[in-house]
PDB file of N, CA and C in Angstrom:
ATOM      1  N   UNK Y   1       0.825  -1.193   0.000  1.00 86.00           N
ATOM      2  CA  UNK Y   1       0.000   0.000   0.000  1.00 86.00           C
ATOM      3  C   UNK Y   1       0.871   1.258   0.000  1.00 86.00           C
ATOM      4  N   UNK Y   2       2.254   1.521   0.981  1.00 87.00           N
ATOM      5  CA  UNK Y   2       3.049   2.613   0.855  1.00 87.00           C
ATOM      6  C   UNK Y   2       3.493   2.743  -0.651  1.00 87.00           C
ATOM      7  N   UNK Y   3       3.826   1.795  -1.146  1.00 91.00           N
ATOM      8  CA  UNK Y   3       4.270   1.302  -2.727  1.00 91.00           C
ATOM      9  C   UNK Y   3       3.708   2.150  -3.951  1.00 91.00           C
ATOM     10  N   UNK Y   4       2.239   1.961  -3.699  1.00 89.00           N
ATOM     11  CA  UNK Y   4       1.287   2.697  -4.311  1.00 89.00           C
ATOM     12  C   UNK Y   4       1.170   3.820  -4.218  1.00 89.00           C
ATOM     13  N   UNK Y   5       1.420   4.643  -2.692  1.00 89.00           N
ATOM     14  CA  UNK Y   5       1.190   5.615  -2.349  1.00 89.00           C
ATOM     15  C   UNK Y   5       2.495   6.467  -2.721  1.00 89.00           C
ATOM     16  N   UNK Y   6       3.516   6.228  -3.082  1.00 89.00           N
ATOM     17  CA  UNK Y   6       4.374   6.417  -3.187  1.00 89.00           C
ATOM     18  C   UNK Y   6       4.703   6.774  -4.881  1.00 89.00           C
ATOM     19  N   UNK Y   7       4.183   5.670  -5.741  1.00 90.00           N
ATOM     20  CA  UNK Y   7       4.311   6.003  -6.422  1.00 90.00           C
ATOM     21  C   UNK Y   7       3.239   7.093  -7.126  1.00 90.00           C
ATOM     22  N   UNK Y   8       1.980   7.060  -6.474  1.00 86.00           N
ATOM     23  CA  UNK Y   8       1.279   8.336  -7.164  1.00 86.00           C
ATOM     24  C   UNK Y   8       1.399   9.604  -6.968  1.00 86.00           C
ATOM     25  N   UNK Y   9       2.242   9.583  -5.736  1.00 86.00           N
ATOM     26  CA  UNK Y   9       2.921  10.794  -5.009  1.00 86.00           C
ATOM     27  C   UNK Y   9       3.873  11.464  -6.429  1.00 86.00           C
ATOM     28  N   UNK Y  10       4.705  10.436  -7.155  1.00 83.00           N
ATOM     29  CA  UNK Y  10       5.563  10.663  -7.777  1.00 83.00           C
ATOM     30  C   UNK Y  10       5.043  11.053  -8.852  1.00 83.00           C
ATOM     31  N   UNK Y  11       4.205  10.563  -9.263  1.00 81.00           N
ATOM     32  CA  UNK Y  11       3.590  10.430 -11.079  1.00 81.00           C
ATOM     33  C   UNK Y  11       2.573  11.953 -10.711  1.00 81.00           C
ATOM     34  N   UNK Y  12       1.599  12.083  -9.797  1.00 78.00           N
ATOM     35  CA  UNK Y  12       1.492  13.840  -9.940  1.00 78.00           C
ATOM     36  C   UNK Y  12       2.431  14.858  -9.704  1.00 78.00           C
ATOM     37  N   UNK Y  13       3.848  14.802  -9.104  1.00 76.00           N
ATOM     38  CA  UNK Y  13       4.297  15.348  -8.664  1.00 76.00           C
ATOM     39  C   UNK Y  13       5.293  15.763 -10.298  1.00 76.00           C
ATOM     40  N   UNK Y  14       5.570  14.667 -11.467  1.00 73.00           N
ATOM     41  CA  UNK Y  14       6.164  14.662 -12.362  1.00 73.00           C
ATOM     42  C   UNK Y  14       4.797  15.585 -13.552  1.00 73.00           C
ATOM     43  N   UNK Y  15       3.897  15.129 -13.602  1.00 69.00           N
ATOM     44  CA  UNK Y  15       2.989  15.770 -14.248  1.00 69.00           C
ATOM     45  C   UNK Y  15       2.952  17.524 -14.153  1.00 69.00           C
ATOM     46  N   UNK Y  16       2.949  17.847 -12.872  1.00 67.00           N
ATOM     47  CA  UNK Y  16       3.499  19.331 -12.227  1.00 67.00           C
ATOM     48  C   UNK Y  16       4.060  19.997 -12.867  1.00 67.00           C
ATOM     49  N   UNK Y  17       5.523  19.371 -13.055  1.00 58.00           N
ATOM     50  CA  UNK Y  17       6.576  19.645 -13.396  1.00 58.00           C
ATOM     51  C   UNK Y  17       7.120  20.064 -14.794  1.00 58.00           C
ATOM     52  N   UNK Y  18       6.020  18.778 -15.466  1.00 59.00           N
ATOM     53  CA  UNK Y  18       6.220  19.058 -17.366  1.00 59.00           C
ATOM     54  C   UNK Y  18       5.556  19.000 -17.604  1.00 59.00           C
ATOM     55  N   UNK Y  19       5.095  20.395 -17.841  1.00 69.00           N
ATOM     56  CA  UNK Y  19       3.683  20.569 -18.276  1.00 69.00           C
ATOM     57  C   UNK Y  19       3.686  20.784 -20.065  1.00 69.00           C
ATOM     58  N   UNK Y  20       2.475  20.091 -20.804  1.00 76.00           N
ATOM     59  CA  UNK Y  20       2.554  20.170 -22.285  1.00 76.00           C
ATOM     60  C   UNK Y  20       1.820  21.242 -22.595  1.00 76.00           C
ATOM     61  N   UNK Y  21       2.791  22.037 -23.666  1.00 86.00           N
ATOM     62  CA  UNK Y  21       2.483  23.193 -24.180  1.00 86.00           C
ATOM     63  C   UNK Y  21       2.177  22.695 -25.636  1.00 86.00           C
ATOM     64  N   UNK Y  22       0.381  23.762 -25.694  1.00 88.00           N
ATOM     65  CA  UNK Y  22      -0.530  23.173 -27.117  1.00 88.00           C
ATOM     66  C   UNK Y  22      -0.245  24.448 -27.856  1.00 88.00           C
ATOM     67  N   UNK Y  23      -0.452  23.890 -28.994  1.00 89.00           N
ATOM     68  CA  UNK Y  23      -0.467  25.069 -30.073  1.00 89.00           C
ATOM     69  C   UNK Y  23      -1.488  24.520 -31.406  1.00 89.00           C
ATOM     70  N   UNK Y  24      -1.306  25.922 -32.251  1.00 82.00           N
ATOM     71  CA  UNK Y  24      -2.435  25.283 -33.545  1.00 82.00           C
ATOM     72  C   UNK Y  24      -3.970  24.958 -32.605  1.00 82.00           C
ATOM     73  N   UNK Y  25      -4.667  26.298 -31.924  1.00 86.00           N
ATOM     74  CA  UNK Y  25      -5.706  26.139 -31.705  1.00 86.00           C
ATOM     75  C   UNK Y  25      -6.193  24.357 -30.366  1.00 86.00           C
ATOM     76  N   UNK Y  26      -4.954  24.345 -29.656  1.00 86.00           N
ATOM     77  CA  UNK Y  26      -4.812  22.905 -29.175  1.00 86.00           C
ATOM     78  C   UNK Y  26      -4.995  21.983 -30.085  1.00 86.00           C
ATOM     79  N   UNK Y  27      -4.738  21.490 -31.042  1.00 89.00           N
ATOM     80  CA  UNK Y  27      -4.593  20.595 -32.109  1.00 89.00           C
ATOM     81  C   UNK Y  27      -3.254  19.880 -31.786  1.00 89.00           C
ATOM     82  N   UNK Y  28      -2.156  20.913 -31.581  1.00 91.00           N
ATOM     83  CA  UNK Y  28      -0.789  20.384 -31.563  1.00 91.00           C
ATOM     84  C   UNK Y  28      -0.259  20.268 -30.298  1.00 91.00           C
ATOM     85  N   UNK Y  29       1.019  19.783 -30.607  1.00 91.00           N
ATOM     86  CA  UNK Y  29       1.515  19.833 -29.090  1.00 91.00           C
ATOM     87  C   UNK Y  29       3.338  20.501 -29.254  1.00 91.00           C
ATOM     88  N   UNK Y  30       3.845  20.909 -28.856  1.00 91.00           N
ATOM     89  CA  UNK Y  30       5.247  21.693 -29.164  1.00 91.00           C
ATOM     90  C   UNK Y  30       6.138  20.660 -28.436  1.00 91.00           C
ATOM     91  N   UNK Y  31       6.878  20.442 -29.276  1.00 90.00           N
ATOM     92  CA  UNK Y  31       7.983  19.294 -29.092  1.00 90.00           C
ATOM     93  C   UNK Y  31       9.097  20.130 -30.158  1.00 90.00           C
ATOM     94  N   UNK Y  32      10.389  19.005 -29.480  1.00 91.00           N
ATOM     95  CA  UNK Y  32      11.819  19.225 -30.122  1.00 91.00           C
ATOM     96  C   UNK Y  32      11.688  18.265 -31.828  1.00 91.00           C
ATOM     97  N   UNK Y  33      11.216  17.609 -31.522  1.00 92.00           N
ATOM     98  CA  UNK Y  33      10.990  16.616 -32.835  1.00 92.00           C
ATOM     99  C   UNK Y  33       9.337  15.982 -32.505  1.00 92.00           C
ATOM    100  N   UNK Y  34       9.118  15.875 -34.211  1.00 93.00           N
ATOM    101  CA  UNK Y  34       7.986  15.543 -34.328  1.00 93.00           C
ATOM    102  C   UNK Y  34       7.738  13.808 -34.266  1.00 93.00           C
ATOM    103  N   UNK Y  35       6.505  13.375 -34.150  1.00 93.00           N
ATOM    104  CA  UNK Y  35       6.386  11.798 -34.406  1.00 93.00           C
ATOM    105  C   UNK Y  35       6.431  11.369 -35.307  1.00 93.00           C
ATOM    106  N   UNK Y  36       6.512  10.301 -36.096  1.00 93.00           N
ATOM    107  CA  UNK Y  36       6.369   9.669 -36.827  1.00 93.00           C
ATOM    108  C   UNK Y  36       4.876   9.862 -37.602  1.00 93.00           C
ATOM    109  N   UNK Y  37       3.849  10.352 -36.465  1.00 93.00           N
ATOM    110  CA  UNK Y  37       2.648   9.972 -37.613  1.00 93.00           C
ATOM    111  C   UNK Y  37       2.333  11.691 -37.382  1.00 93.00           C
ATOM    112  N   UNK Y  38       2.904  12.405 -37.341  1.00 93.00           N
ATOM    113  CA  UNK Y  38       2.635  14.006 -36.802  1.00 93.00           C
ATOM    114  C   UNK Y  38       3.770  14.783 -38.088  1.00 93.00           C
ATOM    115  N   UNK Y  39       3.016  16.271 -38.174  1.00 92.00           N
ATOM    116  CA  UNK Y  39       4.217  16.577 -39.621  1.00 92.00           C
ATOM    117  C   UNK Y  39       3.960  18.384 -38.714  1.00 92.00           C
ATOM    118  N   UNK Y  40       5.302  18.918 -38.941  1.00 88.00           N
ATOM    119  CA  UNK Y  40       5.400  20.316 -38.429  1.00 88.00           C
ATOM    120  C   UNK Y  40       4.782  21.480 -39.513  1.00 88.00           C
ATOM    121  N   UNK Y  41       4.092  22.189 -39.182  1.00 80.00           N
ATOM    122  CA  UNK Y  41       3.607  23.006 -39.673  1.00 80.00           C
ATOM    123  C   UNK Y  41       4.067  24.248 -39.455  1.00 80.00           C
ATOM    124  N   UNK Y  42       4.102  24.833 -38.227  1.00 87.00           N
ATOM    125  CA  UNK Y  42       4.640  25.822 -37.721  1.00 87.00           C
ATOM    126  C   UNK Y  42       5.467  25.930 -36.922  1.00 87.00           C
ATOM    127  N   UNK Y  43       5.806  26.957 -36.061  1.00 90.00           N
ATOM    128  CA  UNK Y  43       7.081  27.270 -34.857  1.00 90.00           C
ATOM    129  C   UNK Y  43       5.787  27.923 -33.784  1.00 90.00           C
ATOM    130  N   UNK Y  44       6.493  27.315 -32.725  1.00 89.00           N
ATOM    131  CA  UNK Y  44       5.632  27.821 -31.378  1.00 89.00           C
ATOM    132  C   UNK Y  44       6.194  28.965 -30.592  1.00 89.00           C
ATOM    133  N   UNK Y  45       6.252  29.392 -29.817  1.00 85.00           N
ATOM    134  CA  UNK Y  45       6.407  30.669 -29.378  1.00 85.00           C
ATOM    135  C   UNK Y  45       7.939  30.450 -28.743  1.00 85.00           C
ATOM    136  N   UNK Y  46       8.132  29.226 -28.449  1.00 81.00           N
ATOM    137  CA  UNK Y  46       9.788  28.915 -28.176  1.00 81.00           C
ATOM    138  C   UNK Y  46      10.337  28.680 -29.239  1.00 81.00           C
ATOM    139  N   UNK Y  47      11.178  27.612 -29.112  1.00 85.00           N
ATOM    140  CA  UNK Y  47      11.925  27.337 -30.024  1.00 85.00           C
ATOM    141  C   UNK Y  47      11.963  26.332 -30.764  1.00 85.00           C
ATOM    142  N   UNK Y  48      10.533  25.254 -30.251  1.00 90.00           N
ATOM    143  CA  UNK Y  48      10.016  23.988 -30.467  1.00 90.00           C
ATOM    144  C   UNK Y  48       9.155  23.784 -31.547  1.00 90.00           C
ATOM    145  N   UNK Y  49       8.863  23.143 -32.563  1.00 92.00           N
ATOM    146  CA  UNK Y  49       7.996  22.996 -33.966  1.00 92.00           C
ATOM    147  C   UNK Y  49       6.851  22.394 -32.892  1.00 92.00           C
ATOM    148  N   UNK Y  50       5.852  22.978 -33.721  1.00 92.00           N
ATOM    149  CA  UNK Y  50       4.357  22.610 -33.624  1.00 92.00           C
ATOM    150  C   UNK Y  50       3.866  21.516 -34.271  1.00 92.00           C
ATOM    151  N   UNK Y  51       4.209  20.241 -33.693  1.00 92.00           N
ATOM    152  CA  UNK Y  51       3.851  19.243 -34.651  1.00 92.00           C
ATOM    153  C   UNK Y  51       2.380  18.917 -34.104  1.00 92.00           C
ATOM    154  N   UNK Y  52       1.778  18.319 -35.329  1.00 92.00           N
ATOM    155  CA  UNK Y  52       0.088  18.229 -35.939  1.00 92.00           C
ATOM    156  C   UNK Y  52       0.003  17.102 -36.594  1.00 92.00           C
ATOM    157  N   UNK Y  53      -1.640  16.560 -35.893  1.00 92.00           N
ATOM    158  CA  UNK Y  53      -1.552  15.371 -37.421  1.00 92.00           C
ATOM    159  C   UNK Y  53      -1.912  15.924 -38.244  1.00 92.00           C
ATOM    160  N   UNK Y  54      -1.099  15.278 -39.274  1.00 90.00           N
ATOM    161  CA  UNK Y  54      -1.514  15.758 -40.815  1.00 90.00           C
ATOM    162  C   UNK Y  54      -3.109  16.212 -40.991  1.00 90.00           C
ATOM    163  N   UNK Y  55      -3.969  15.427 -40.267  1.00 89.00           N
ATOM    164  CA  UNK Y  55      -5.515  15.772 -40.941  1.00 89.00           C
ATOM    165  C   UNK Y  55      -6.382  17.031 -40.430  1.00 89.00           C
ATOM    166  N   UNK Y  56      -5.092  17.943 -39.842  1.00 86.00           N
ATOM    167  CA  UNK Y  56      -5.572  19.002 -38.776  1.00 86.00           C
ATOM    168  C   UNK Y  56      -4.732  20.100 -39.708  1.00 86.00           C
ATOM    169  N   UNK Y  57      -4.174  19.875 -40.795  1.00 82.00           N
ATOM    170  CA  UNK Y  57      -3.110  20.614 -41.059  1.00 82.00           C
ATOM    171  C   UNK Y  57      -4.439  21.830 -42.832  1.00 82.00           C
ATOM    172  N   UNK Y  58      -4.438  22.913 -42.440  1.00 77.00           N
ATOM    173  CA  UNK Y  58      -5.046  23.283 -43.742  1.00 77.00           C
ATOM    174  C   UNK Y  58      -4.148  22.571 -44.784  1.00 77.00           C
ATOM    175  N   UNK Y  59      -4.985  22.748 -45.928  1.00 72.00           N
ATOM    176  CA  UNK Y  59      -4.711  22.644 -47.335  1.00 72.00           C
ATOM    177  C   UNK Y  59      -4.805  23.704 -48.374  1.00 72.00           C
ATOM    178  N   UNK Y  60      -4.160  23.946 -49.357  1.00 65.00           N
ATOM    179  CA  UNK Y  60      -3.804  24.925 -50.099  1.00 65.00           C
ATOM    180  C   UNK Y  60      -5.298  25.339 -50.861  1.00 65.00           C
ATOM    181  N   UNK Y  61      -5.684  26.417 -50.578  1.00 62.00           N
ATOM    182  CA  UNK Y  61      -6.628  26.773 -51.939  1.00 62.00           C
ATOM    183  C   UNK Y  61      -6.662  26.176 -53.407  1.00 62.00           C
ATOM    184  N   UNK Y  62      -7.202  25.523 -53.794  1.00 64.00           N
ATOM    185  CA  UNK Y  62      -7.592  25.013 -55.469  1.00 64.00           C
ATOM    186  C   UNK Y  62      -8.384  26.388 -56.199  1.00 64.00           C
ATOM    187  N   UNK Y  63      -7.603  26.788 -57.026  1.00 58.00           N
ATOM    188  CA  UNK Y  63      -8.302  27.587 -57.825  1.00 58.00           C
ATOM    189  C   UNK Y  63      -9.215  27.859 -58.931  1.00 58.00           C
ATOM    190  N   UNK Y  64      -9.794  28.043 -59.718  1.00 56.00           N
ATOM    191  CA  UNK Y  64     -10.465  27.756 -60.649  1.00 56.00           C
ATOM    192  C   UNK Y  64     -10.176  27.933 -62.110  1.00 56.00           C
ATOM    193  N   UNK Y  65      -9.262  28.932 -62.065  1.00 55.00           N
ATOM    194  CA  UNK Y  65      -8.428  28.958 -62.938  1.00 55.00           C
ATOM    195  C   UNK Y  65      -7.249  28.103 -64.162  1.00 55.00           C
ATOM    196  N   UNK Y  66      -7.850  27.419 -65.313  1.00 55.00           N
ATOM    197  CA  UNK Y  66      -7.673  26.362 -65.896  1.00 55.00           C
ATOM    198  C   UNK Y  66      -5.749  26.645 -66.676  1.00 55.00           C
ATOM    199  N   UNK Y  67      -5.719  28.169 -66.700  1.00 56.00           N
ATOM    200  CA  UNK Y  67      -4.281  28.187 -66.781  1.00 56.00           C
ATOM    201  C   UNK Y  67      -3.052  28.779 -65.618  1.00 56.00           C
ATOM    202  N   UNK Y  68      -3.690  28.250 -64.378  1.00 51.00           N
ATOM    203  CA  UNK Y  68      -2.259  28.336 -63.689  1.00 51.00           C
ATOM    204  C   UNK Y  68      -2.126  29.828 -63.451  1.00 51.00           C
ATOM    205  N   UNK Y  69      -2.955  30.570 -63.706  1.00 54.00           N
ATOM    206  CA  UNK Y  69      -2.105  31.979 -63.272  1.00 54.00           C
ATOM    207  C   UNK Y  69      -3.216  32.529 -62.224  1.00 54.00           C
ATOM    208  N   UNK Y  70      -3.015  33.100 -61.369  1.00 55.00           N
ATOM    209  CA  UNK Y  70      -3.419  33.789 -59.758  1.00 55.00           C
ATOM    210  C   UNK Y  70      -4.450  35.047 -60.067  1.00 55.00           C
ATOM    211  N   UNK Y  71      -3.956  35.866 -60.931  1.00 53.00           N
ATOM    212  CA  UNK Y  71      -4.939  36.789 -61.574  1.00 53.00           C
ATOM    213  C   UNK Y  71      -6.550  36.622 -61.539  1.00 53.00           C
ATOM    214  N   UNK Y  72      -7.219  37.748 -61.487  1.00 53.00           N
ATOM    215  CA  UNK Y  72      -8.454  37.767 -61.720  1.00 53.00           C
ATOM    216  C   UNK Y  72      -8.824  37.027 -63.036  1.00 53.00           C
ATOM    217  N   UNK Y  73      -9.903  35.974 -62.988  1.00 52.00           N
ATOM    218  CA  UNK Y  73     -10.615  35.710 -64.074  1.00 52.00           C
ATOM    219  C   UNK Y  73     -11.272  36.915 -65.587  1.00 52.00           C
ATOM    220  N   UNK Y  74     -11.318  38.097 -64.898  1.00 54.00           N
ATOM    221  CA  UNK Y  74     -12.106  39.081 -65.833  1.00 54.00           C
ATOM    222  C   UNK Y  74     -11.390  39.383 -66.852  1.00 54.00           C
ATOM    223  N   UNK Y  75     -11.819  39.576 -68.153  1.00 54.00           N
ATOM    224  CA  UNK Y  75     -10.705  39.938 -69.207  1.00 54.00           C
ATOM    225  C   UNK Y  75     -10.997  41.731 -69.310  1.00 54.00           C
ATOM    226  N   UNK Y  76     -10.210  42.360 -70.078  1.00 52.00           N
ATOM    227  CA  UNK Y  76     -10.299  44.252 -69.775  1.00 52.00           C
ATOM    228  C   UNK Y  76     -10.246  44.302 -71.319  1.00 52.00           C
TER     229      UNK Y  76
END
């Protein structure tokens, strides 16, 4: 029973201590390196990448525009 008590003493007392900093709207979590199934998107307010799962990550605008150029559709 001290065993137990002992160790939960420890495991909140470590939780305290390192606390996880979110980013990307809490989506992410700020780490030195990202996971394996997580891809960096941004920089967090330290010095740590904001890694995200991919399916949280925007995607680029598709345009409608059939030749590639950014310009207004209207011709002058």
């Amino acid at each position: 029973m001290k065993l137990l008590l002992l160790v939960l003493t420890v495991t909140l007392l470590l939780a305290q201590v390192t606390p996880v900093m979110k980013c990307w709207g809490k989506l992410g979590r700020c780490r030195t390196t990202c996971k394996e199934s997580e891809v960096f998107y941004i920089l967090c307010k330290t010095e740590f990448k904001c890694c995200v799962e991919p399916k949280n990550v925007p995607v680029k605008p598709e345009f409608s525009n059939t030749d590639g150029s950014l310009g207004s559709s209207s011709t002058v």
